[in-house]
Short mmCIF file of C-alpha atoms in Angstrom, two decimals:
data_model
loop_
_atom_site.label_atom_id
_atom_site.label_comp_id
_atom_site.label_asym_id
_atom_site.label_seq_id
_atom_site.Cartn_x
_atom_site.Cartn_y
_atom_site.Cartn_z
CA MET A 1 0.00 0.00 0.00
CA SER A 2 1.40 3.42 -0.95
CA ARG A 3 1.91 6.17 1.57
CA GLY A 4 -0.96 8.17 0.06
CA SER A 5 -3.32 5.17 0.15
CA LEU A 6 -2.33 4.41 3.73
CA ALA A 7 -3.02 7.99 4.78
CA LYS A 8 -6.41 7.90 3.06
CA TYR A 9 -7.24 4.56 4.76
CA VAL A 10 -6.29 5.93 8.20
CA SER A 11 -8.39 9.04 7.53
CA ILE A 12 -11.43 6.92 6.67
CA GLN A 13 -11.00 4.77 9.81
CA GLN A 14 -10.69 7.89 11.97
CA ASP A 15 -13.84 9.36 10.43
CA GLU A 16 -15.73 6.13 11.08
CA SER A 17 -14.47 5.86 14.67
CA MET A 18 -15.63 9.43 15.27
CA THR A 19 -18.97 9.06 13.50
CA PHE A 20 -20.05 5.71 14.88
CA PRO A 21 -20.30 6.78 18.55
CA TYR A 22 -22.16 9.92 17.44
CA PHE A 23 -24.63 7.86 15.45
CA THR A 24 -25.13 5.45 18.36
CA SER A 25 -25.83 8.25 20.84
CA ARG A 26 -28.25 9.82 18.39
CA GLN A 27 -30.16 6.53 18.06
CA VAL A 28 -30.29 6.19 21.85
CA PHE A 29 -31.59 9.75 22.14
CA ARG A 30 -34.31 9.09 19.58
CA SER A 31 -35.27 5.85 21.33
CA ALA A 32 -35.53 7.71 24.64
CA LEU A 33 -37.76 10.35 23.07
CA LEU A 34 -40.01 7.64 21.61
CA PHE A 35 -40.16 5.87 24.98
CA PHE A 36 -41.24 9.00 26.84
CA PHE A 37 -43.74 9.83 24.10
CA LEU A 38 -45.35 6.40 24.48
CA LEU A 39 -45.51 6.82 28.25
CA THR A 40 -47.26 10.16 27.79
CA VAL A 41 -49.81 8.66 25.38
CA LEU A 42 -50.50 5.71 27.67
CA ALA A 43 -50.92 7.96 30.69
CA ALA A 44 -53.37 10.17 28.79
CA SER A 45 -55.38 7.24 27.45
CA SER A 46 -55.67 5.57 30.86
CA GLY A 47 -56.48 8.71 32.82
CA LYS A 48 -60.12 7.73 33.32
CA SER A 49 -60.89 4.31 34.70
CA VAL A 50 -64.58 4.67 33.74
CA LYS A 51 -66.12 6.37 30.71
CA MET A 52 -69.80 7.14 30.21
CA ILE A 53 -71.04 5.67 26.92
CA THR A 54 -74.75 6.51 26.84
CA SER A 55 -77.30 8.32 28.99
CA TRP A 56 -81.02 9.08 28.76
CA LEU A 57 -83.33 11.37 30.74
CA ASN A 58 -87.07 10.82 30.87
CA PRO A 59 -88.55 14.09 29.51
CA ASN A 60 -91.43 13.81 32.00
CA TYR A 61 -88.95 14.49 34.80
CA GLY A 62 -86.95 17.27 33.16
CA GLY A 63 -86.27 20.02 35.67
CA GLN A 64 -87.68 18.09 38.61
CA THR A 65 -85.65 17.92 41.79
CA PHE A 66 -85.72 14.98 44.18
CA HIS A 67 -85.15 15.67 47.85
CA LYS A 68 -84.38 12.27 49.38
CA ILE A 69 -82.46 9.71 47.31
CA LEU A 70 -81.55 6.14 48.20
CA VAL A 71 -78.37 4.71 46.63
CA ILE A 72 -78.13 0.95 46.02
CA GLY A 73 -75.22 -0.98 44.55
CA VAL A 74 -75.82 -4.50 43.24
CA ALA A 75 -72.62 -6.53 43.69
CA GLN A 76 -71.42 -9.86 45.08
CA ASN A 77 -68.75 -8.27 47.26
CA LEU A 78 -70.58 -6.73 50.21
CA GLU A 79 -67.64 -4.54 51.21
CA VAL A 80 -67.25 -3.07 47.73
CA ARG A 81 -71.02 -2.54 47.56
CA ALA A 82 -71.13 -0.70 50.88
CA ASP A 83 -68.16 1.54 49.99
CA PHE A 84 -69.73 2.30 46.61
CA GLU A 85 -73.05 3.29 48.20
CA ASP A 86 -71.33 5.57 50.72
CA GLU A 87 -69.20 7.33 48.10
CA MET A 88 -71.95 7.62 45.47
CA ALA A 89 -74.36 9.05 48.03
CA ALA A 90 -71.76 11.64 49.04
CA GLN A 91 -71.18 12.67 45.41
CA ILE A 92 -74.88 12.95 44.57
CA ALA A 93 -75.76 14.99 47.69
CA ARG A 94 -76.57 18.63 46.99
CA LEU A 95 -78.01 21.56 48.88
CA GLY A 96 -81.62 20.55 49.54
CA ILE A 97 -80.99 16.94 48.42
CA GLU A 98 -80.45 14.31 51.11
CA THR A 99 -78.91 11.00 50.08
CA ILE A 100 -78.98 7.71 51.98
CA PRO A 101 -76.57 4.84 51.27
CA GLY A 102 -78.44 1.55 51.05
CA ASN A 103 -76.28 -0.03 53.75
CA HIS A 104 -77.58 2.51 56.28
CA ILE A 105 -81.20 1.35 56.21
CA LEU A 106 -81.29 -1.98 54.34
CA LEU A 107 -80.34 -5.43 55.57
CA ARG A 108 -77.23 -6.79 53.83
CA PRO A 109 -78.13 -10.43 53.12
CA ASP A 110 -76.02 -12.81 51.11
CA ALA A 111 -75.95 -11.74 47.46
CA ASN A 112 -77.37 -15.13 46.46
CA VAL A 113 -80.44 -14.70 48.68
CA LYS A 114 -83.56 -13.40 46.93
CA LEU A 115 -84.34 -9.78 47.76
CA ASP A 116 -87.39 -9.15 49.95
CA LEU A 117 -89.23 -6.55 47.85
CA ASP A 118 -91.93 -5.96 50.47
CA TYR A 119 -89.25 -5.11 53.01
CA LEU A 120 -87.63 -2.73 50.50
CA ARG A 121 -90.96 -1.00 49.75
CA GLY A 122 -91.54 -0.52 53.47
CA GLN A 123 -88.11 1.06 53.99
CA ILE A 124 -88.60 3.42 51.05
CA ARG A 125 -92.04 4.42 52.32
CA ASP A 126 -91.06 4.84 55.99
CA ASN A 127 -87.96 6.90 55.14
CA HIS A 128 -89.92 9.15 52.72
CA ILE A 129 -87.57 8.40 49.82
CA ASP A 130 -88.69 9.92 46.50
CA ALA A 131 -85.96 8.50 44.21
CA VAL A 132 -83.64 5.48 44.08
CA VAL A 133 -80.28 5.20 42.29
CA VAL A 134 -79.33 1.61 41.38
CA SER A 135 -76.04 0.51 39.78
CA ARG A 136 -75.35 -3.02 38.57
CA LEU A 137 -72.89 -4.94 36.44
CA LEU A 138 -74.33 -5.12 32.93
CA LYS A 139 -71.79 -7.36 31.15
CA VAL A 140 -68.13 -8.30 30.84
CA ASP A 141 -66.60 -8.59 27.36
CA LYS A 142 -63.27 -10.36 26.82
CA LYS A 143 -61.23 -10.03 23.62
CA VAL A 144 -58.16 -12.16 22.90
CA THR A 145 -55.51 -10.73 20.55
CA ILE A 146 -52.60 -12.83 19.26
CA VAL A 147 -49.50 -10.71 18.60
CA PRO A 148 -47.16 -12.61 16.20
CA SER A 149 -43.41 -12.94 16.74
CA SER A 150 -41.06 -10.51 15.00
CA THR A 151 -37.41 -9.53 14.75
CA TYR A 152 -36.07 -5.96 14.93
CA ILE A 153 -32.57 -4.85 13.84
CA ALA A 154 -31.20 -1.42 14.60
CA PRO A 155 -30.47 0.25 11.22
CA TYR A 156 -26.73 0.97 11.45
CA PRO A 157 -25.16 1.87 8.04
CA TYR A 158 -21.53 0.96 8.78
CA TYR A 159 -21.17 -2.54 7.30
CA TYR A 160 -17.72 -1.89 5.79
CA SER A 161 -15.85 -2.50 9.05
CA PHE A 162 -15.98 -5.23 11.66
CA TYR A 163 -17.08 -2.85 14.40
CA GLY A 164 -19.73 -1.27 12.22
CA TYR A 165 -21.12 -4.67 11.28
CA LEU A 166 -21.08 -5.97 14.85
CA GLY A 167 -22.73 -2.80 16.06
CA ALA A 168 -25.52 -3.38 13.53
CA VAL A 169 -26.32 -7.01 14.28
CA TYR A 170 -25.63 -7.07 18.03
CA PRO A 171 -28.68 -5.03 19.08
CA MET A 172 -30.98 -7.48 17.28
CA VAL A 173 -34.16 -7.95 19.31
CA TYR A 174 -36.42 -10.98 18.95
CA ASP A 175 -39.99 -10.76 20.15
CA PRO A 176 -41.43 -14.27 20.52
CA GLY A 177 -44.99 -13.03 20.32
CA TYR A 178 -47.69 -13.33 22.93
CA THR A 179 -51.42 -13.50 23.57
CA ARG A 180 -53.16 -10.47 25.07
CA GLU A 181 -56.59 -10.53 26.70
CA ASP A 182 -58.50 -7.27 27.04
CA THR A 183 -61.51 -6.94 29.32
CA THR A 184 -64.27 -4.35 29.05
CA VAL A 185 -66.72 -4.05 31.94
CA SER A 186 -70.08 -2.33 31.40
CA VAL A 187 -72.11 -0.99 34.31
CA GLU A 188 -75.70 0.28 34.16
CA THR A 189 -77.06 2.96 36.50
CA ASN A 190 -80.79 3.71 36.74
CA VAL A 191 -82.68 6.33 38.66
CA TYR A 192 -86.30 5.59 39.62
CA ALA A 193 -88.94 7.91 41.03
CA THR A 194 -90.95 6.27 43.82
CA SER A 195 -94.13 8.27 43.20
CA LYS A 196 -95.67 5.34 41.29
CA PRO A 197 -96.30 1.98 43.05
CA ASP A 198 -93.66 0.11 41.03
CA GLY A 199 -91.33 3.06 40.47
CA ASP A 200 -90.82 5.03 37.26
CA LEU A 201 -87.56 5.17 35.28
CA VAL A 202 -86.18 8.72 35.33
CA TRP A 203 -82.60 8.35 34.06
CA ASN A 204 -80.39 5.64 32.59
CA GLY A 205 -76.63 5.69 32.08
CA VAL A 206 -74.19 3.05 30.84
CA SER A 207 -70.46 3.24 31.55
CA LYS A 208 -67.51 1.17 30.42
CA SER A 209 -64.17 0.39 32.02
CA PHE A 210 -61.25 -0.96 29.97
CA ASN A 211 -59.01 -3.56 31.66
CA PRO A 212 -59.96 -2.53 35.21
CA LYS A 213 -57.59 -3.70 37.93
CA SER A 214 -60.36 -4.45 40.41
CA ALA A 215 -64.04 -3.98 41.24
CA LYS A 216 -62.96 -1.21 43.61
CA LYS A 217 -61.38 0.70 40.71
CA ILE A 218 -64.63 0.47 38.75
CA ALA A 219 -66.63 1.68 41.75
CA ASP A 220 -64.26 4.61 42.27
CA GLY A 221 -64.66 5.64 38.64
CA LEU A 222 -68.44 5.36 38.76
CA VAL A 223 -68.83 7.69 41.74
CA LYS A 224 -66.90 10.33 39.79
CA GLU A 225 -68.39 10.01 36.31
CA VAL A 226 -72.05 9.14 36.94
CA PRO A 227 -72.91 12.28 38.98
CA LYS A 228 -71.12 14.42 36.38
CA GLN A 229 -73.30 12.94 33.64
CA MET A 230 -76.42 13.47 35.76
CA GLU A 231 -75.47 17.12 36.03
CA LYS A 232 -74.96 17.41 32.26
CA ASP A 233 -78.35 15.83 31.61
CA GLY A 234 -80.10 18.19 34.03
CA LEU A 235 -81.05 15.55 36.59
CA LEU A 236 -78.85 17.07 39.30
CA PRO A 237 -78.06 20.74 39.92
CA LYS A 238 -74.44 21.84 39.89
CA LYS A 239 -72.66 20.99 43.10
CA VAL A 240 -71.56 24.06 45.04
CA PRO A 241 -67.94 23.65 46.22
CA SER A 242 -67.57 23.64 49.98
CA ASN A 243 -65.36 26.33 51.51
#
């Protein structure tokens, strides 16, 4: 090799040794930006544990205000049900509107025991309740998604040298694929006026929760979103913030 060729070869190797670390750090920086972007998107998309899907207000009750409301949660877990009733009653309460959690005046029998409707009618009558809020699990949908395996190779351009080549193939990532199961839980909430013997439907709302971690998480989301929707539909007046 001539002296000129050797000098040119050394110059090329020096350029590559200087450029390669720069390129690597740039790729890492871009990967970090993408990672934080994905975290931001996921955090925004999972901000609400419960989302209201539909709601309906009986036009015959538009503008009417109820003064004593009973809150009932239908659930197998008695502890979750009681907590839900307490929290929902607190969120629905307004100036001039008294709310009563079901666990304060109703017996809490086993969820598998048939409800005594005559007993319930008597409690509603004796406590002068003019409306009842009832929430129950509507359905649970499960969707299975199969994500196929795949191979990713970092796109390094320096294949002309050993270090460039090794740097390109070393960060190869193999994803063996997996099966993902997504769960959507739908909950129905009804409001009934007690002025008629069998009660009259005043308001209906359906909410959905995507991949909820627990029944408690669903209940916590309901007590936040359902009263907000009732306000939007004109069933409840705006809640005045306490000082």
